[in-house]
Protein backbone atom coordinates (compact mmCIF):
# COMPACT_ATOMS: atom_id res chain seq x y z
CA UNK A 1 0.00 0.00 0.00
CA UNK A 2 0.98 3.60 -0.46
CA UNK A 3 0.14 6.66 1.59
CA UNK A 4 -1.50 8.98 -0.92
CA UNK A 5 -2.38 11.92 1.33
CA UNK A 6 -2.31 12.91 4.96
CA UNK A 7 -4.82 11.37 7.37
CA UNK A 8 -5.36 11.00 11.12
CA UNK A 9 -6.94 8.31 13.27
CA UNK A 10 -7.41 8.04 17.03
CA UNK A 11 -7.79 10.52 19.85
CA UNK A 12 -5.82 11.96 22.75
CA UNK A 13 -7.98 10.19 25.32
CA UNK A 14 -6.48 7.84 27.89
CA UNK A 15 -5.63 4.37 26.49
CA UNK A 16 -5.78 5.72 22.93
CA UNK A 17 -3.21 7.16 20.55
CA UNK A 18 -3.47 9.66 17.72
CA UNK A 19 -1.72 8.61 14.55
CA UNK A 20 -1.07 11.01 11.65
CA UNK A 21 0.33 9.75 8.37
CA UNK A 22 1.64 11.64 5.33
CA UNK A 23 3.33 10.62 2.11
CA UNK A 24 7.00 9.95 2.89
CA UNK A 25 10.18 11.24 1.39
CA UNK A 26 11.83 7.93 0.59
CA UNK A 27 11.63 5.91 3.79
CA UNK A 28 9.86 5.46 7.10
CA UNK A 29 10.07 8.50 9.33
CA UNK A 30 8.51 7.92 12.76
CA UNK A 31 7.98 10.59 15.40
CA UNK A 32 6.72 9.19 18.71
CA UNK A 33 5.50 11.00 21.76
CA UNK A 34 4.22 8.88 24.64
CA UNK A 35 3.35 9.20 28.30
CA UNK A 36 5.10 5.85 28.81
CA UNK A 37 7.99 6.31 26.37
CA UNK A 38 10.67 5.25 28.83
CA UNK A 39 8.83 2.01 29.68
CA UNK A 40 7.25 1.08 26.35
CA UNK A 41 8.84 3.27 23.65
CA UNK A 42 10.65 0.37 21.99
CA UNK A 43 7.60 -1.86 22.13
CA UNK A 44 5.42 0.83 20.53
CA UNK A 45 7.99 1.37 17.75
CA UNK A 46 8.19 -2.37 17.15
CA UNK A 47 4.37 -2.63 16.79
CA UNK A 48 4.33 0.35 14.39
CA UNK A 49 7.14 -1.03 12.19
CA UNK A 50 5.57 -4.50 12.11
CA UNK A 51 2.20 -3.05 11.13
CA UNK A 52 3.71 -0.94 8.34
CA UNK A 53 5.75 -3.88 7.08
CA UNK A 54 2.65 -6.09 6.95
CA UNK A 55 0.91 -3.47 4.83
CA UNK A 56 3.96 -3.19 2.57
CA UNK A 57 4.53 0.48 3.40
CA UNK A 58 8.09 1.68 2.91
CA UNK A 59 7.55 5.36 2.29
CA UNK A 60 5.70 7.25 5.04
CA UNK A 61 5.92 10.04 7.56
CA UNK A 62 4.10 8.89 10.66
CA UNK A 63 3.68 10.73 13.91
CA UNK A 64 2.11 9.20 17.01
CA UNK A 65 0.95 10.80 20.23
CA UNK A 66 0.37 7.91 22.62
CA UNK A 67 -1.73 8.07 25.77
CA UNK A 68 -1.06 4.57 27.02
CA UNK A 69 -2.58 2.56 24.16
CA UNK A 70 -2.42 -1.24 24.10
CA UNK A 71 -0.69 -2.89 21.12
CA UNK A 72 -4.05 -3.73 19.55
CA UNK A 73 -5.08 -0.07 19.70
CA UNK A 74 -1.79 1.08 18.13
CA UNK A 75 -2.29 -1.39 15.27
CA UNK A 76 -5.90 -0.23 14.83
CA UNK A 77 -4.94 3.44 14.68
CA UNK A 78 -1.99 2.96 12.31
CA UNK A 79 -4.10 0.87 9.94
CA UNK A 80 -7.06 3.23 10.31
CA UNK A 81 -4.92 6.23 9.34
CA UNK A 82 -3.27 4.42 6.39
CA UNK A 83 -6.58 3.20 4.96
CA UNK A 84 -8.01 6.70 5.39
CA UNK A 85 -5.02 8.09 3.51
CA UNK A 86 -6.03 5.74 0.70
CA UNK A 87 -9.72 6.61 0.87
CA UNK A 88 -10.56 2.91 1.23
CA UNK A 89 -13.52 2.06 3.49
CA UNK A 90 -15.13 -1.02 1.92
CA UNK A 91 -14.08 -4.58 1.12
CA UNK A 92 -11.18 -4.21 3.49
CA UNK A 93 -8.71 -7.10 3.85
CA UNK A 94 -9.69 -8.18 7.40
CA UNK A 95 -7.44 -11.03 8.44
CA UNK A 96 -5.10 -10.29 5.54
CA UNK A 97 -3.24 -6.98 5.53
CA UNK A 98 -5.26 -6.09 8.62
CA UNK A 99 -4.51 -8.50 11.40
CA UNK B 1 -26.80 -25.41 12.20
CA UNK B 2 -28.55 -24.62 15.48
CA UNK B 3 -26.04 -22.89 17.70
CA UNK B 4 -26.10 -23.86 21.40
CA UNK B 5 -25.40 -20.29 22.40
CA UNK B 6 -28.84 -19.13 21.27
CA UNK B 7 -30.19 -19.96 24.73
CA UNK B 8 -27.31 -18.73 26.86
CA UNK B 9 -27.94 -16.57 29.89
CA UNK B 10 -28.18 -12.86 29.04
CA UNK B 11 -29.32 -10.91 32.09
CA UNK B 12 -27.16 -7.92 31.26
CA UNK B 13 -25.97 -6.71 27.86
CA UNK B 14 -23.63 -3.75 28.31
CA UNK B 15 -23.18 -1.18 25.55
CA UNK B 16 -19.63 -0.01 24.84
CA UNK B 17 -18.48 2.43 22.19
CA UNK B 18 -16.23 0.36 19.89
CA UNK B 19 -14.22 3.48 19.06
CA UNK B 20 -13.14 4.05 22.69
CA UNK B 21 -10.14 1.91 23.69
CA UNK B 22 -10.50 2.84 27.36
CA UNK B 23 -13.98 1.29 27.42
CA UNK B 24 -13.39 -1.84 25.40
CA UNK B 25 -10.08 -2.98 26.87
CA UNK B 26 -11.37 -4.51 30.12
CA UNK B 27 -15.18 -4.52 30.57
CA UNK B 28 -15.02 -8.18 31.67
CA UNK B 29 -14.05 -7.03 35.17
CA UNK B 30 -17.67 -5.93 35.69
CA UNK B 31 -18.99 -9.37 34.67
CA UNK B 32 -21.92 -8.51 32.41
CA UNK B 33 -23.31 -11.58 30.62
CA UNK B 34 -22.81 -9.91 27.23
CA UNK B 35 -21.15 -6.81 25.87
CA UNK B 36 -22.44 -4.91 22.86
CA UNK B 37 -19.58 -3.27 21.00
CA UNK B 38 -21.27 -0.37 19.29
CA UNK B 39 -20.51 0.85 15.77
CA UNK B 40 -23.83 2.69 15.51
CA UNK B 41 -25.11 5.63 17.55
CA UNK B 42 -22.11 5.93 19.88
CA UNK B 43 -19.74 6.41 16.96
CA UNK B 44 -19.70 9.80 15.22
CA UNK B 45 -20.43 9.79 11.51
CA UNK B 46 -16.85 10.80 10.61
CA UNK B 47 -15.37 8.01 12.77
CA UNK B 48 -17.31 5.05 11.36
CA UNK B 49 -14.35 3.86 9.29
CA UNK B 50 -11.69 3.89 12.02
CA UNK B 51 -14.05 2.47 14.64
CA UNK B 52 -14.05 -0.80 12.69
CA UNK B 53 -10.27 -1.16 13.06
CA UNK B 54 -10.62 -0.61 16.78
CA UNK B 55 -13.41 -3.19 16.92
CA UNK B 56 -11.52 -5.75 14.83
CA UNK B 57 -8.37 -5.63 16.93
CA UNK B 58 -10.28 -5.66 20.22
CA UNK B 59 -12.13 -8.79 19.12
CA UNK B 60 -8.91 -10.44 17.96
CA UNK B 61 -6.66 -9.46 20.86
CA UNK B 62 -8.63 -9.02 24.06
CA UNK B 63 -9.68 -12.00 26.14
CA UNK B 64 -13.18 -11.14 27.28
CA UNK B 65 -13.20 -14.14 29.64
CA UNK B 66 -16.19 -15.91 28.13
CA UNK B 67 -18.45 -12.85 28.02
CA UNK B 68 -20.54 -12.87 24.87
CA UNK B 69 -19.34 -10.31 22.30
CA UNK B 70 -22.18 -8.80 20.31
CA UNK B 71 -21.51 -6.10 17.71
CA UNK B 72 -24.14 -3.46 17.03
CA UNK B 73 -23.84 -2.64 13.35
CA UNK B 74 -25.19 0.46 11.63
CA UNK B 75 -28.75 0.36 10.36
CA UNK B 76 -29.58 -1.25 7.04
CA UNK B 77 -30.46 2.14 5.57
CA UNK B 78 -26.86 3.37 5.94
CA UNK B 79 -23.83 2.78 3.68
CA UNK B 80 -21.94 1.14 6.59
CA UNK B 81 -23.70 -2.02 7.67
CA UNK B 82 -22.28 -4.52 5.17
CA UNK B 83 -18.67 -3.66 6.00
CA UNK B 84 -19.60 -3.60 9.70
CA UNK B 85 -20.73 -7.22 9.40
CA UNK B 86 -17.60 -8.28 7.46
CA UNK B 87 -15.40 -6.66 10.11
CA UNK B 88 -17.32 -8.13 13.06
CA UNK B 89 -17.43 -11.65 11.62
CA UNK B 90 -13.74 -11.55 10.60
CA UNK B 91 -12.86 -10.38 14.11
CA UNK B 92 -14.64 -13.36 15.64
CA UNK B 93 -17.74 -11.80 17.21
CA UNK B 94 -20.36 -14.08 18.73
CA UNK B 95 -23.35 -12.16 17.42
CA UNK B 96 -24.50 -9.17 15.41
CA UNK B 97 -27.22 -6.78 16.58
CA UNK B 98 -29.34 -5.31 13.82
CA UNK B 99 -30.77 -1.90 14.69
CA UNK B 100 -34.15 -0.56 13.60
CA UNK B 101 -35.52 -3.94 12.49
CA UNK B 102 -38.98 -3.59 10.97
CA UNK B 103 -39.56 -6.80 9.04
CA UNK B 104 -38.46 -10.38 8.51
CA UNK B 105 -36.92 -9.16 5.26
CA UNK B 106 -34.55 -6.88 7.22
CA UNK B 107 -33.29 -9.87 9.19
CA UNK B 108 -32.86 -11.98 6.06
CA UNK B 109 -30.88 -9.23 4.31
CA UNK B 110 -28.48 -9.02 7.24
CA UNK B 111 -28.36 -12.80 7.53
CA UNK B 112 -27.29 -13.15 3.89
CA UNK B 113 -24.29 -10.89 4.54
CA UNK B 114 -23.44 -12.77 7.77
CA UNK B 115 -23.63 -16.02 5.78
CA UNK B 116 -21.22 -14.85 3.15
CA UNK B 117 -18.86 -13.29 5.74
CA UNK B 118 -18.70 -16.62 7.59
CA UNK B 119 -17.63 -18.31 4.36
CA UNK B 120 -15.20 -15.54 3.40
CA UNK B 121 -13.44 -15.58 6.76
CA UNK B 122 -13.53 -19.33 7.36
CA UNK B 123 -15.87 -19.35 10.32
CA UNK B 124 -18.12 -22.37 10.89
CA UNK B 125 -21.55 -22.03 9.30
CA UNK B 126 -24.10 -20.77 11.80
CA UNK B 127 -21.52 -19.73 14.40
CA UNK B 128 -22.49 -16.05 14.29
CA UNK B 129 -25.85 -15.32 15.89
CA UNK B 130 -28.19 -12.41 15.25
CA UNK B 131 -30.32 -10.26 17.51
CA UNK B 132 -32.71 -7.56 16.38
CA UNK B 133 -33.49 -4.22 17.97
CA UNK B 134 -37.05 -2.99 17.70
CA UNK B 135 -37.12 0.78 17.60
CA UNK B 136 -40.39 1.78 15.94
CA UNK B 137 -44.13 1.24 16.09
CA UNK B 138 -43.89 -0.77 12.87
CA UNK B 139 -41.17 -2.94 14.38
CA UNK B 140 -43.36 -3.66 17.41
CA UNK B 141 -46.28 -4.64 15.17
CA UNK B 142 -44.00 -6.93 13.14
CA UNK B 143 -42.26 -8.45 16.17
CA UNK B 144 -43.41 -12.03 15.61
CA UNK B 145 -42.27 -12.22 11.97
CA UNK B 146 -38.94 -10.69 13.01
CA UNK B 147 -38.52 -13.29 15.76
CA UNK B 148 -39.23 -16.09 13.29
CA UNK B 149 -37.09 -14.77 10.43
CA UNK B 150 -33.87 -16.68 11.04
CA UNK B 151 -32.52 -19.74 12.82
CA UNK B 152 -29.59 -17.53 13.84
CA UNK B 153 -31.79 -15.07 15.71
CA UNK B 154 -31.52 -15.54 19.48
CA UNK B 155 -33.62 -12.61 20.59
CA UNK B 156 -35.07 -9.16 20.20
CA UNK B 157 -34.49 -6.01 22.21
CA UNK B 158 -36.62 -2.95 22.71
CA UNK B 159 -34.86 0.30 22.01
CA UNK B 160 -36.91 2.80 23.98
CA UNK B 161 -35.43 6.11 22.85
CA UNK B 162 -36.22 5.80 19.15
CA UNK B 163 -39.44 3.90 19.83
CA UNK B 164 -40.93 6.62 22.03
CA UNK B 165 -40.01 9.28 19.48
CA UNK B 166 -41.80 7.27 16.80
CA UNK B 167 -44.78 6.96 19.15
CA UNK B 168 -44.68 10.76 19.61
CA UNK B 169 -44.05 10.56 23.33
CA UNK B 170 -40.92 10.43 25.46
CA UNK B 171 -39.22 8.45 28.21
CA UNK B 172 -40.95 9.40 31.47
CA UNK B 173 -39.22 7.13 33.95
CA UNK B 174 -42.57 5.55 34.84
CA UNK B 175 -42.60 3.00 32.02
CA UNK B 176 -46.12 3.97 30.91
CA UNK B 177 -44.95 4.94 27.44
CA UNK B 178 -43.25 1.54 27.00
CA UNK B 179 -46.04 -0.69 28.32
CA UNK B 180 -47.54 -1.77 25.02
CA UNK B 181 -44.22 -2.36 23.30
CA UNK B 182 -42.78 -4.30 26.20
CA UNK B 183 -45.80 -6.56 26.46
CA UNK B 184 -45.99 -7.10 22.72
CA UNK B 185 -42.30 -7.91 22.34
CA UNK B 186 -42.10 -10.34 25.20
CA UNK B 187 -45.20 -12.19 23.96
CA UNK B 188 -43.84 -12.35 20.39
CA UNK B 189 -40.45 -13.56 21.60
CA UNK B 190 -41.98 -16.28 23.77
CA UNK B 191 -44.30 -17.35 20.95
CA UNK B 192 -41.26 -17.76 18.69
CA UNK B 193 -39.08 -19.36 21.36
CA UNK B 194 -36.45 -16.60 21.39
CA UNK B 195 -35.23 -14.25 24.11
CA UNK B 196 -36.38 -10.71 24.85
CA UNK B 197 -34.37 -7.82 26.29
CA UNK B 198 -35.48 -4.51 27.66
CA UNK B 199 -34.24 -1.06 26.73
CA UNK B 200 -31.58 0.94 28.57
CA UNK B 201 -32.31 3.12 31.60
CA UNK B 202 -30.44 6.34 30.95
CA UNK B 203 -30.75 8.25 34.25
CA UNK B 204 -27.65 7.08 36.10
CA UNK B 205 -28.44 9.30 39.08
CA UNK B 206 -31.73 7.50 39.75
CA UNK B 207 -30.69 4.05 40.87
CA UNK B 208 -34.00 3.49 42.70
CA UNK B 209 -35.89 4.20 39.48
CA UNK B 210 -33.57 1.78 37.71
CA UNK B 211 -34.28 -0.91 40.29
CA UNK B 212 -38.05 -0.48 39.91
CA UNK B 213 -37.66 -0.65 36.13
CA UNK B 214 -35.73 -3.93 36.34
CA UNK B 215 -38.24 -5.41 38.80
CA UNK B 216 -41.03 -4.60 36.35
CA UNK B 217 -39.39 -6.15 33.31
CA UNK B 218 -38.31 -9.19 35.33
CA UNK B 219 -41.92 -9.84 36.28
CA UNK B 220 -43.04 -9.24 32.69
CA UNK B 221 -40.87 -12.13 31.55
CA UNK B 222 -37.89 -10.39 29.94
CA UNK B 223 -34.64 -12.36 29.84
CA UNK B 224 -32.52 -9.34 30.67
CA UNK B 225 -31.81 -5.69 30.21
CA UNK B 226 -29.47 -3.55 28.16
CA UNK B 227 -27.20 -1.53 30.44
CA UNK B 228 -25.01 1.50 29.82
CA UNK B 229 -22.96 1.62 33.00
CA UNK B 230 -21.23 -1.03 35.15
CA UNK B 231 -23.10 0.33 38.20
CA UNK B 232 -26.32 -1.09 36.76
CA UNK B 233 -25.05 -4.67 36.41
CA UNK B 234 -25.21 -5.87 40.00
CA UNK B 235 -28.76 -4.61 40.46
CA UNK B 236 -30.00 -6.55 37.44
CA UNK B 237 -28.18 -9.69 38.51
CA UNK B 238 -29.55 -9.39 42.03
CA UNK B 239 -33.13 -9.08 40.80
CA UNK B 240 -32.63 -12.00 38.42
CA UNK B 241 -31.24 -14.20 41.21
CA UNK B 242 -33.89 -16.73 42.24
CA UNK B 243 -34.76 -17.05 45.92
CA UNK B 244 -33.39 -19.98 47.93
CA UNK B 245 -36.92 -21.46 48.07
CA UNK B 246 -37.31 -21.17 44.29
CA UNK B 247 -34.01 -22.92 43.77
CA UNK B 248 -34.76 -25.76 46.21
CA UNK B 249 -38.13 -26.27 44.56
CA UNK B 250 -36.68 -26.20 41.03
CA UNK B 251 -34.08 -28.76 42.01
CA UNK B 252 -36.78 -31.05 43.46
CA UNK B 253 -38.87 -30.63 40.28
CA UNK B 254 -35.94 -31.63 38.05
CA UNK B 255 -35.09 -34.65 40.18
CA UNK B 256 -38.73 -35.79 40.41
CA UNK B 257 -39.42 -35.35 36.68
CA UNK B 258 -36.26 -37.30 35.82
CA UNK B 259 -37.21 -40.07 38.25
CA UNK B 260 -40.91 -40.25 37.34
CA UNK B 261 -40.12 -40.27 33.63
CA UNK B 262 -38.25 -43.55 34.14
CA UNK B 263 -41.32 -45.12 35.70
CA UNK B 264 -43.76 -43.71 33.13
CA UNK B 265 -45.56 -41.25 35.44
CA UNK B 266 -46.44 -37.94 33.79
CA UNK B 267 -48.21 -35.92 36.48
CA UNK B 268 -47.40 -35.88 40.20
CA UNK B 269 -47.01 -33.47 43.08
CA UNK B 270 -43.97 -31.77 44.60
CA UNK B 271 -44.51 -30.00 47.96
CA UNK B 272 -48.25 -30.17 47.32
CA UNK B 273 -48.07 -28.57 43.85
CA UNK B 274 -49.09 -30.36 40.67
CA UNK B 275 -46.07 -30.85 38.42
CA UNK B 276 -45.62 -32.22 34.91
CA UNK B 277 -43.05 -32.03 32.13
CA UNK B 278 -44.11 -28.46 31.31
CA UNK B 279 -42.26 -27.32 34.46
CA UNK B 280 -38.97 -28.89 33.40
CA UNK B 281 -37.48 -26.09 31.26
CA UNK B 282 -38.48 -23.42 33.76
CA UNK B 283 -36.85 -25.35 36.59
CA UNK B 284 -33.69 -25.80 34.53
CA UNK B 285 -33.66 -22.07 33.86
CA UNK B 286 -33.98 -21.33 37.57
CA UNK B 287 -30.96 -23.55 38.26
CA UNK B 288 -28.99 -21.85 35.48
CA UNK B 289 -29.79 -18.45 36.98
CA UNK B 290 -28.80 -19.70 40.43
CA UNK B 291 -25.49 -20.98 39.10
CA UNK B 292 -24.80 -17.73 37.28
CA UNK B 293 -25.53 -15.85 40.48
CA UNK B 294 -23.04 -17.90 42.46
CA UNK B 295 -25.62 -20.03 44.32
CA UNK B 296 -23.77 -23.16 43.27
CA UNK B 297 -24.30 -26.73 44.42
CA UNK B 298 -22.32 -29.62 43.05
CA UNK B 299 -25.37 -31.88 42.76
CA UNK B 300 -26.84 -29.46 40.20
CA UNK B 301 -24.46 -30.87 37.61
CA UNK B 302 -27.23 -32.79 35.96
XYZ file of C-alpha atoms in Angstrom:
401
model
C 0.000 0.000 0.000
C 0.983 3.600 -0.461
C 0.142 6.664 1.591
C -1.496 8.983 -0.919
C -2.383 11.923 1.329
C -2.313 12.906 4.962
C -4.818 11.372 7.370
C -5.356 10.996 11.116
C -6.943 8.310 13.268
C -7.414 8.038 17.026
C -7.788 10.517 19.855
C -5.824 11.957 22.752
C -7.980 10.188 25.322
C -6.482 7.841 27.887
C -5.627 4.368 26.490
C -5.779 5.721 22.929
C -3.206 7.163 20.550
C -3.468 9.659 17.718
C -1.722 8.613 14.548
C -1.068 11.008 11.651
C 0.326 9.749 8.370
C 1.636 11.643 5.332
C 3.333 10.620 2.108
C 6.998 9.949 2.886
C 10.175 11.237 1.394
C 11.831 7.934 0.588
C 11.627 5.914 3.793
C 9.864 5.456 7.099
C 10.066 8.496 9.327
C 8.515 7.920 12.760
C 7.979 10.587 15.403
C 6.724 9.187 18.708
C 5.502 11.001 21.760
C 4.221 8.882 24.638
C 3.355 9.197 28.302
C 5.105 5.852 28.805
C 7.986 6.312 26.372
C 10.674 5.246 28.829
C 8.831 2.011 29.680
C 7.246 1.078 26.351
C 8.838 3.272 23.645
C 10.654 0.371 21.994
C 7.603 -1.856 22.132
C 5.415 0.825 20.528
C 7.994 1.367 17.751
C 8.189 -2.368 17.147
C 4.372 -2.630 16.788
C 4.333 0.346 14.386
C 7.142 -1.027 12.189
C 5.568 -4.500 12.113
C 2.200 -3.051 11.129
C 3.711 -0.940 8.345
C 5.745 -3.876 7.080
C 2.651 -6.090 6.947
C 0.908 -3.470 4.835
C 3.956 -3.185 2.570
C 4.533 0.476 3.400
C 8.092 1.677 2.906
C 7.549 5.362 2.293
C 5.699 7.252 5.040
C 5.917 10.038 7.556
C 4.099 8.891 10.664
C 3.684 10.730 13.909
C 2.107 9.204 17.008
C 0.954 10.795 20.232
C 0.374 7.913 22.619
C -1.727 8.066 25.769
C -1.055 4.566 27.015
C -2.582 2.558 24.163
C -2.423 -1.242 24.097
C -0.694 -2.893 21.122
C -4.050 -3.730 19.554
C -5.078 -0.068 19.696
C -1.790 1.078 18.131
C -2.290 -1.390 15.269
C -5.898 -0.228 14.831
C -4.945 3.444 14.683
C -1.992 2.964 12.311
C -4.101 0.869 9.944
C -7.056 3.235 10.313
C -4.925 6.228 9.336
C -3.272 4.421 6.390
C -6.577 3.202 4.964
C -8.010 6.695 5.391
C -5.024 8.095 3.513
C -6.033 5.740 0.703
C -9.722 6.607 0.867
C -10.562 2.908 1.234
C -13.518 2.056 3.487
C -15.127 -1.020 1.919
C -14.084 -4.583 1.117
C -11.180 -4.206 3.488
C -8.710 -7.105 3.848
C -9.695 -8.177 7.396
C -7.439 -11.027 8.444
C -5.103 -10.292 5.536
C -3.242 -6.984 5.531
C -5.261 -6.093 8.616
C -4.512 -8.501 11.403
C -26.796 -25.410 12.200
C -28.551 -24.621 15.476
C -26.038 -22.887 17.698
C -26.103 -23.858 21.405
C -25.399 -20.288 22.400
C -28.838 -19.135 21.271
C -30.194 -19.958 24.728
C -27.313 -18.734 26.857
C -27.939 -16.571 29.893
C -28.177 -12.861 29.038
C -29.323 -10.911 32.090
C -27.161 -7.922 31.261
C -25.968 -6.711 27.860
C -23.628 -3.754 28.315
C -23.183 -1.178 25.550
C -19.631 -0.009 24.845
C -18.477 2.426 22.188
C -16.235 0.359 19.888
C -14.222 3.477 19.057
C -13.135 4.046 22.688
C -10.136 1.911 23.692
C -10.498 2.841 27.358
C -13.978 1.287 27.418
C -13.390 -1.844 25.404
C -10.076 -2.977 26.872
C -11.365 -4.512 30.120
C -15.182 -4.523 30.566
C -15.024 -8.179 31.673
C -14.048 -7.033 35.167
C -17.669 -5.929 35.691
C -18.989 -9.367 34.666
C -21.916 -8.513 32.408
C -23.312 -11.578 30.621
C -22.807 -9.914 27.228
C -21.150 -6.806 25.866
C -22.442 -4.913 22.857
C -19.578 -3.273 20.997
C -21.265 -0.371 19.285
C -20.514 0.847 15.773
C -23.832 2.688 15.513
C -25.109 5.628 17.553
C -22.112 5.926 19.881
C -19.740 6.410 16.959
C -19.697 9.804 15.222
C -20.429 9.792 11.510
C -16.853 10.797 10.613
C -15.365 8.015 12.769
C -17.315 5.054 11.362
C -14.348 3.861 9.288
C -11.690 3.892 12.016
C -14.046 2.466 14.645
C -14.051 -0.800 12.689
C -10.274 -1.162 13.061
C -10.620 -0.608 16.779
C -13.411 -3.195 16.923
C -11.524 -5.750 14.829
C -8.366 -5.629 16.931
C -10.280 -5.655 20.220
C -12.127 -8.793 19.122
C -8.907 -10.443 17.957
C -6.663 -9.456 20.858
C -8.630 -9.017 24.057
C -9.675 -11.997 26.138
C -13.178 -11.136 27.282
C -13.196 -14.141 29.638
C -16.186 -15.906 28.128
C -18.449 -12.854 28.021
C -20.540 -12.869 24.868
C -19.343 -10.312 22.302
C -22.181 -8.805 20.309
C -21.505 -6.096 17.708
C -24.144 -3.460 17.030
C -23.844 -2.645 13.347
C -25.189 0.457 11.634
C -28.753 0.363 10.364
C -29.578 -1.253 7.038
C -30.462 2.144 5.573
C -26.861 3.372 5.938
C -23.833 2.776 3.682
C -21.940 1.143 6.593
C -23.699 -2.022 7.668
C -22.275 -4.525 5.172
C -18.674 -3.662 6.001
C -19.599 -3.596 9.703
C -20.727 -7.219 9.398
C -17.597 -8.279 7.464
C -15.401 -6.661 10.109
C -17.323 -8.134 13.063
C -17.431 -11.653 11.621
C -13.740 -11.550 10.595
C -12.863 -10.379 14.111
C -14.643 -13.362 15.644
C -17.742 -11.796 17.207
C -20.361 -14.079 18.735
C -23.351 -12.160 17.421
C -24.497 -9.169 15.411
C -27.216 -6.781 16.581
C -29.343 -5.311 13.819
C -30.774 -1.895 14.691
C -34.151 -0.560 13.595
C -35.525 -3.939 12.495
C -38.981 -3.589 10.971
C -39.560 -6.798 9.043
C -38.455 -10.382 8.511
C -36.916 -9.164 5.260
C -34.548 -6.881 7.225
C -33.291 -9.870 9.187
C -32.864 -11.985 6.058
C -30.881 -9.227 4.314
C -28.479 -9.016 7.237
C -28.361 -12.801 7.534
C -27.289 -13.149 3.886
C -24.289 -10.893 4.544
C -23.442 -12.774 7.767
C -23.633 -16.024 5.777
C -21.216 -14.846 3.147
C -18.862 -13.291 5.735
C -18.698 -16.624 7.588
C -17.635 -18.306 4.359
C -15.202 -15.544 3.402
C -13.435 -15.580 6.763
C -13.532 -19.329 7.356
C -15.871 -19.349 10.322
C -18.124 -22.374 10.895
C -21.545 -22.029 9.300
C -24.099 -20.766 11.796
C -21.520 -19.734 14.397
C -22.493 -16.050 14.286
C -25.848 -15.324 15.885
C -28.188 -12.407 15.246
C -30.316 -10.260 17.505
C -32.711 -7.560 16.375
C -33.490 -4.221 17.973
C -37.052 -2.994 17.703
C -37.118 0.784 17.601
C -40.393 1.777 15.935
C -44.134 1.243 16.089
C -43.887 -0.766 12.872
C -41.172 -2.944 14.375
C -43.359 -3.656 17.411
C -46.277 -4.636 15.168
C -43.997 -6.934 13.142
C -42.256 -8.453 16.168
C -43.410 -12.034 15.615
C -42.271 -12.217 11.974
C -38.945 -10.688 13.012
C -38.518 -13.294 15.765
C -39.229 -16.092 13.293
C -37.089 -14.765 10.434
C -33.873 -16.679 11.037
C -32.516 -19.744 12.816
C -29.589 -17.528 13.838
C -31.795 -15.073 15.711
C -31.523 -15.544 19.480
C -33.619 -12.613 20.588
C -35.068 -9.158 20.196
C -34.493 -6.007 22.212
C -36.622 -2.948 22.714
C -34.857 0.302 22.006
C -36.906 2.796 23.976
C -35.428 6.112 22.852
C -36.219 5.798 19.153
C -39.436 3.897 19.826
C -40.934 6.616 22.031
C -40.007 9.282 19.478
C -41.804 7.268 16.805
C -44.776 6.961 19.149
C -44.680 10.756 19.612
C -44.053 10.556 23.330
C -40.924 10.435 25.456
C -39.220 8.446 28.213
C -40.954 9.398 31.466
C -39.224 7.125 33.951
C -42.571 5.547 34.841
C -42.598 3.002 32.017
C -46.118 3.965 30.914
C -44.950 4.940 27.441
C -43.246 1.539 27.003
C -46.039 -0.691 28.321
C -47.536 -1.773 25.021
C -44.225 -2.362 23.298
C -42.782 -4.300 26.200
C -45.804 -6.557 26.456
C -45.988 -7.098 22.721
C -42.302 -7.908 22.338
C -42.101 -10.341 25.196
C -45.198 -12.189 23.961
C -43.837 -12.349 20.392
C -40.455 -13.562 21.603
C -41.978 -16.282 23.765
C -44.305 -17.352 20.948
C -41.264 -17.757 18.690
C -39.078 -19.356 21.360
C -36.447 -16.604 21.391
C -35.229 -14.252 24.109
C -36.378 -10.714 24.850
C -34.368 -7.821 26.289
C -35.479 -4.511 27.662
C -34.244 -1.062 26.729
C -31.580 0.935 28.571
C -32.307 3.122 31.598
C -30.444 6.339 30.949
C -30.747 8.246 34.252
C -27.652 7.082 36.096
C -28.443 9.298 39.085
C -31.727 7.504 39.749
C -30.695 4.050 40.875
C -34.004 3.494 42.702
C -35.889 4.197 39.485
C -33.572 1.776 37.712
C -34.284 -0.910 40.294
C -38.052 -0.477 39.906
C -37.658 -0.647 36.128
C -35.729 -3.926 36.339
C -38.239 -5.407 38.805
C -41.028 -4.601 36.353
C -39.386 -6.154 33.309
C -38.306 -9.187 35.329
C -41.918 -9.842 36.282
C -43.038 -9.235 32.689
C -40.872 -12.125 31.547
C -37.893 -10.386 29.943
C -34.643 -12.359 29.838
C -32.524 -9.344 30.671
C -31.806 -5.694 30.212
C -29.469 -3.548 28.156
C -27.197 -1.528 30.444
C -25.007 1.496 29.819
C -22.961 1.623 32.996
C -21.233 -1.027 35.148
C -23.104 0.325 38.200
C -26.319 -1.093 36.761
C -25.055 -4.668 36.405
C -25.212 -5.875 40.005
C -28.764 -4.612 40.462
C -30.000 -6.548 37.437
C -28.177 -9.694 38.511
C -29.553 -9.386 42.032
C -33.131 -9.081 40.795
C -32.635 -12.005 38.421
C -31.243 -14.199 41.209
C -33.893 -16.726 42.242
C -34.755 -17.052 45.924
C -33.391 -19.984 47.934
C -36.916 -21.455 48.072
C -37.314 -21.169 44.287
C -34.011 -22.924 43.771
C -34.761 -25.761 46.210
C -38.130 -26.267 44.559
C -36.675 -26.197 41.031
C -34.082 -28.760 42.009
C -36.781 -31.047 43.457
C -38.865 -30.626 40.280
C -35.945 -31.625 38.047
C -35.094 -34.651 40.177
C -38.727 -35.792 40.406
C -39.422 -35.348 36.684
C -36.258 -37.298 35.818
C -37.213 -40.074 38.252
C -40.906 -40.253 37.340
C -40.123 -40.274 33.633
C -38.249 -43.553 34.142
C -41.319 -45.125 35.700
C -43.758 -43.713 33.131
C -45.555 -41.250 35.439
C -46.440 -37.939 33.790
C -48.206 -35.923 36.478
C -47.403 -35.885 40.195
C -47.010 -33.473 43.084
C -43.972 -31.770 44.604
C -44.514 -30.002 47.960
C -48.255 -30.174 47.316
C -48.074 -28.570 43.850
C -49.090 -30.364 40.672
C -46.068 -30.851 38.424
C -45.621 -32.223 34.910
C -43.048 -32.027 32.125
C -44.107 -28.459 31.313
C -42.257 -27.323 34.461
C -38.967 -28.890 33.398
C -37.481 -26.094 31.257
C -38.483 -23.421 33.759
C -36.851 -25.353 36.589
C -33.686 -25.798 34.532
C -33.657 -22.070 33.857
C -33.977 -21.330 37.572
C -30.965 -23.545 38.264
C -28.990 -21.853 35.478
C -29.791 -18.447 36.975
C -28.801 -19.699 40.426
C -25.490 -20.978 39.102
C -24.801 -17.726 37.276
C -25.529 -15.851 40.477
C -23.037 -17.903 42.462
C -25.618 -20.030 44.325
C -23.765 -23.159 43.274
C -24.295 -26.733 44.419
C -22.316 -29.617 43.047
C -25.365 -31.876 42.758
C -26.843 -29.465 40.199
C -24.457 -30.872 37.613
C -27.227 -32.791 35.960
